[in-house]
Amino acid sequence: MEEKKFDLNSTIGFVLIFGIILYMFWQNQPTPEQLAEQEKAKQEQVEAEKKADTSKNQEETFVSSSEDFSNASVSDSTQLVSLQNKLGAFAYASTLPSATDTETLIETDVLSLKFSNKGGYLSEVKLKNYVNYDSIPIYIIKDGNALFNINFATTDNRILNTQDLYFQPTITKNGDLTIVSMKLKVSESKFLEYRYELKPDDYMFDFTIRSQGLNDIINGSQEVTLDWRLKTYRNAKSISYENRYTEVVFEYEDGKDDYLGQQAVTDDQANDVTYVAYKQHFFTSILLADSPFKTASLESRNLVEDEEIDTVFTKTFATKLPLELQGGELNKSMDWYYGPSDYKILNGYNRNLDEIVPLGWGIFGWINRYVFIPLFGFLSSFLPYGLAIVFMTILVRILMSPVTYKSYVSQAKMKVLKPEITEISEKYKDNPMKRQQETMALYSKAGASPMAGCLPALMQLPVFYALFQFFPSAFDLRQKSFLWAEDLSSYDTIAKLPFHIPFYGDHVSLFPILASIAIFIYMKMTTGQQMASQPTQEGMPDMGKMMKYMIYFSPIMMLFFFNNYASGLSLYYFVSNMITIGIMLVIKNYIIDEDKIHARIQENKKKPKKQNRFQKKMQEMMEQAEQQKKAQQKRK
């Protein structure tokens, strides 16, 4: 009953309201004279809208610039005087229709860009083909995290900043090129221009700063400074890992390159700078100059003090560059790059940009550039990325197996000689020099050397370090899955912890655990062999104890260190150590026979051993030292 009553009351209410509205319309209907006035006003409004549309189209295509000013003249004379007092000749720019905080959107195949009228610079840069760890599009610039400003003095003693002034945008086409011109006007024929030339499928585009007719307005006696700043967004799962590879890289003095490093606050000065790159691990912003900047002042500040709290930004970068006037005018040709830190893409520009990707210095970088990058590129062209890592690891270990064999043979020789070395140590325990002479003589006769086992390890070091640099820099691994790892360029997760462990994180990664187990087994095998072959010498550290500690310390260190590292790197170390273990078992059980090695050593000891010049010199020095020691003992 209550529901029906409510429905009835509602119906009655709607009828009453509708009736009242009809009555009001009837009561207030216009007279014939009022209708004539309304029709006239309507015609005038249509004509005004047509003019406004024409003006808007002219503003967008910039067919007639002179009309822009006339349509937006400042009616308030007080406001105009105030602008002129504040901005001088540049007050004109604030009277134009473009003097608003609007943005112009331009899209290419790979970039989505917004150009701000205020400041004339890029206020938003989106990489259209990439998303971050949380499936959000990659924005290099967004929500005011970047600044691009020119600071200059005027001849009427004003200090102005382009970031505070309004530019007028023009968009034109020239074939495949999209040209965006942002002009800061003093008059229709005098202006400061930012000119961007965009290609349809390219992360790099031309950028020119030039002025026209400002030679009597810009004060040439004071420095014109370009200020470029960027607060870098976090894009990866592990902000601390990403931050480790987020840095300023720059080229200077005809091809030299350097970086600011990872300190909390770091700065540097450089001369003849040709480019400055703000590298965000897998994404990079680069300002390149056709002719070098005379100097550059660079700064980097770390924003991640606590990775549980500081979760949005990684670092803030700042660069100040002087702009030279030529005949009182600015004319600087440059390029912008906003895109991936992909070695293949950067290297393709042939402007030394491959140095931005940290592949290692010297031989390490050479190995990555000419061996691992081409090899991995070939394998990943027909294999899933995870399998490409496995196959590359197998190839590397097979190629390094002769080194592993020599290392193991050397350890076997030392193991066979250990009883004799122990006997020498006991015999000459009171005469260290004689003990050393006899030990070296035994090594020489037997054709063995304690250093022979170290040399193969040293030979593997360049490969080890090169791969350590390769995997964190391999852009192709980004967001590629394998087994339980969702992203081979980031850590894998098999369990999420309800708390944060210092230096470890708030998650458990399986690949580092497997790699740690594999390296423990490998070290148990190799270190056990070395401990069995290395005698403890008086006065020397007990290497056996040190190696025993290392067997446990190294896997634990790897477990903690790699928990936040790229899972592709942990996968490589796991597979590499397992293959090495397999190779060593084959060598031990099927190739090396310790009895044969012992027999060969005994034969070598019978043969006269020819000494080289260095060995002769060392023996003479040791004999002289022995004679001097005996003489001193006689005098006593």
PDB file of N, CA, C and O in Angstrom, residues 337 340-357 359 369-370 373:
ATOM      1  N   TYR A 337      66.443  13.167 -28.681  1.00  0.00           N
ATOM      2  CA  TYR A 337      66.134  11.732 -28.745  1.00  0.00           C
ATOM      3  C   TYR A 337      65.351  11.374 -27.494  1.00  0.00           C
ATOM      4  O   TYR A 337      65.813  11.601 -26.371  1.00  0.00           O
ATOM      5  N   PRO A 340      64.051   4.235 -26.399  1.00  0.00           N
ATOM      6  CA  PRO A 340      64.654   3.142 -25.629  1.00  0.00           C
ATOM      7  C   PRO A 340      66.179   3.212 -25.621  1.00  0.00           C
ATOM      8  O   PRO A 340      66.792   3.695 -26.573  1.00  0.00           O
ATOM      9  N   SER A 341      66.775   2.704 -24.527  1.00  0.00           N
ATOM     10  CA  SER A 341      68.234   2.585 -24.447  1.00  0.00           C
ATOM     11  C   SER A 341      68.641   1.266 -25.097  1.00  0.00           C
ATOM     12  O   SER A 341      69.235   0.391 -24.464  1.00  0.00           O
ATOM     13  N   ASP A 342      68.297   1.150 -26.353  1.00  0.00           N
ATOM     14  CA  ASP A 342      68.551  -0.068 -27.130  1.00  0.00           C
ATOM     15  C   ASP A 342      69.839   0.132 -27.918  1.00  0.00           C
ATOM     16  O   ASP A 342      69.946   1.055 -28.735  1.00  0.00           O
ATOM     17  N   TYR A 343      70.813  -0.746 -27.685  1.00  0.00           N
ATOM     18  CA  TYR A 343      72.118  -0.605 -28.334  1.00  0.00           C
ATOM     19  C   TYR A 343      71.985  -0.530 -29.855  1.00  0.00           C
ATOM     20  O   TYR A 343      72.627   0.301 -30.497  1.00  0.00           O
ATOM     21  N   LYS A 344      71.140  -1.378 -30.436  1.00  0.00           N
ATOM     22  CA  LYS A 344      71.015  -1.419 -31.893  1.00  0.00           C
ATOM     23  C   LYS A 344      70.466  -0.094 -32.428  1.00  0.00           C
ATOM     24  O   LYS A 344      70.936   0.413 -33.453  1.00  0.00           O
ATOM     25  N   ILE A 345      69.467   0.468 -31.744  1.00  0.00           N
ATOM     26  CA  ILE A 345      68.882   1.737 -32.203  1.00  0.00           C
ATOM     27  C   ILE A 345      69.876   2.874 -32.039  1.00  0.00           C
ATOM     28  O   ILE A 345      70.113   3.662 -32.965  1.00  0.00           O
ATOM     29  N   LEU A 346      70.486   2.975 -30.865  1.00  0.00           N
ATOM     30  CA  LEU A 346      71.419   4.077 -30.601  1.00  0.00           C
ATOM     31  C   LEU A 346      72.652   3.990 -31.486  1.00  0.00           C
ATOM     32  O   LEU A 346      73.141   5.008 -32.002  1.00  0.00           O
ATOM     33  N   ASN A 347      73.167   2.798 -31.682  1.00  0.00           N
ATOM     34  CA  ASN A 347      74.349   2.621 -32.515  1.00  0.00           C
ATOM     35  C   ASN A 347      74.054   2.955 -33.975  1.00  0.00           C
ATOM     36  O   ASN A 347      74.948   3.368 -34.723  1.00  0.00           O
ATOM     37  N   GLY A 348      72.791   2.785 -34.369  1.00  0.00           N
ATOM     38  CA  GLY A 348      72.407   3.054 -35.758  1.00  0.00           C
ATOM     39  C   GLY A 348      72.505   4.517 -36.150  1.00  0.00           C
ATOM     40  O   GLY A 348      72.590   4.836 -37.351  1.00  0.00           O
ATOM     41  N   TYR A 349      72.513   5.441 -35.186  1.00  0.00           N
ATOM     42  CA  TYR A 349      72.621   6.865 -35.507  1.00  0.00           C
ATOM     43  C   TYR A 349      74.062   7.282 -35.813  1.00  0.00           C
ATOM     44  O   TYR A 349      74.288   8.395 -36.302  1.00  0.00           O
ATOM     45  N   ASN A 350      75.022   6.415 -35.506  1.00  0.00           N
ATOM     46  CA  ASN A 350      76.432   6.684 -35.801  1.00  0.00           C
ATOM     47  C   ASN A 350      76.899   8.007 -35.209  1.00  0.00           C
ATOM     48  O   ASN A 350      77.616   8.789 -35.853  1.00  0.00           O
ATOM     49  N   ARG A 351      76.502   8.247 -33.957  1.00  0.00           N
ATOM     50  CA  ARG A 351      76.902   9.479 -33.271  1.00  0.00           C
ATOM     51  C   ARG A 351      77.461   9.176 -31.871  1.00  0.00           C
ATOM     52  O   ARG A 351      77.335   9.971 -30.959  1.00  0.00           O
ATOM     53  N   ASN A 352      78.041   8.007 -31.737  1.00  0.00           N
ATOM     54  CA  ASN A 352      78.687   7.588 -30.494  1.00  0.00           C
ATOM     55  C   ASN A 352      77.686   7.397 -29.359  1.00  0.00           C
ATOM     56  O   ASN A 352      78.054   7.396 -28.181  1.00  0.00           O
ATOM     57  N   LEU A 353      76.410   7.222 -29.707  1.00  0.00           N
ATOM     58  CA  LEU A 353      75.381   7.061 -28.683  1.00  0.00           C
ATOM     59  C   LEU A 353      75.391   5.671 -28.062  1.00  0.00           C
ATOM     60  O   LEU A 353      74.776   5.467 -27.012  1.00  0.00           O
ATOM     61  N   ASP A 354      76.089   4.724 -28.691  1.00  0.00           N
ATOM     62  CA  ASP A 354      76.175   3.387 -28.104  1.00  0.00           C
ATOM     63  C   ASP A 354      76.892   3.405 -26.760  1.00  0.00           C
ATOM     64  O   ASP A 354      76.731   2.484 -25.949  1.00  0.00           O
ATOM     65  N   GLU A 355      77.683   4.465 -26.501  1.00  0.00           N
ATOM     66  CA  GLU A 355      78.381   4.581 -25.218  1.00  0.00           C
ATOM     67  C   GLU A 355      77.419   4.801 -24.061  1.00  0.00           C
ATOM     68  O   GLU A 355      77.791   4.634 -22.897  1.00  0.00           O
ATOM     69  N   ILE A 356      76.181   5.179 -24.369  1.00  0.00           N
ATOM     70  CA  ILE A 356      75.184   5.369 -23.322  1.00  0.00           C
ATOM     71  C   ILE A 356      74.808   4.033 -22.690  1.00  0.00           C
ATOM     72  O   ILE A 356      74.472   3.973 -21.511  1.00  0.00           O
ATOM     73  N   VAL A 357      74.888   2.967 -23.473  1.00  0.00           N
ATOM     74  CA  VAL A 357      74.585   1.624 -22.961  1.00  0.00           C
ATOM     75  C   VAL A 357      75.841   1.093 -22.269  1.00  0.00           C
ATOM     76  O   VAL A 357      76.883   0.945 -22.906  1.00  0.00           O
ATOM     77  N   LEU A 359      78.172  -1.224 -21.583  1.00  0.00           N
ATOM     78  CA  LEU A 359      78.622  -2.558 -21.957  1.00  0.00           C
ATOM     79  C   LEU A 359      79.977  -2.910 -21.365  1.00  0.00           C
ATOM     80  O   LEU A 359      80.452  -4.035 -21.533  1.00  0.00           O
ATOM     81  N   ARG A 369      80.198  -5.988 -27.711  1.00  0.00           N
ATOM     82  CA  ARG A 369      79.822  -5.399 -28.997  1.00  0.00           C
ATOM     83  C   ARG A 369      79.972  -6.377 -30.158  1.00  0.00           C
ATOM     84  O   ARG A 369      79.106  -6.434 -31.046  1.00  0.00           O
ATOM     85  N   TYR A 370      81.052  -7.119 -30.152  1.00  0.00           N
ATOM     86  CA  TYR A 370      81.386  -7.917 -31.327  1.00  0.00           C
ATOM     87  C   TYR A 370      81.166  -9.418 -31.153  1.00  0.00           C
ATOM     88  O   TYR A 370      81.305 -10.162 -32.124  1.00  0.00           O
ATOM     89  N   ILE A 373      76.474  -9.458 -28.319  1.00  0.00           N
ATOM     90  CA  ILE A 373      75.294  -8.807 -28.917  1.00  0.00           C
ATOM     91  C   ILE A 373      74.931  -9.462 -30.249  1.00  0.00           C
ATOM     92  O   ILE A 373      73.758  -9.818 -30.470  1.00  0.00           O
TER      93      ILE A 373
END
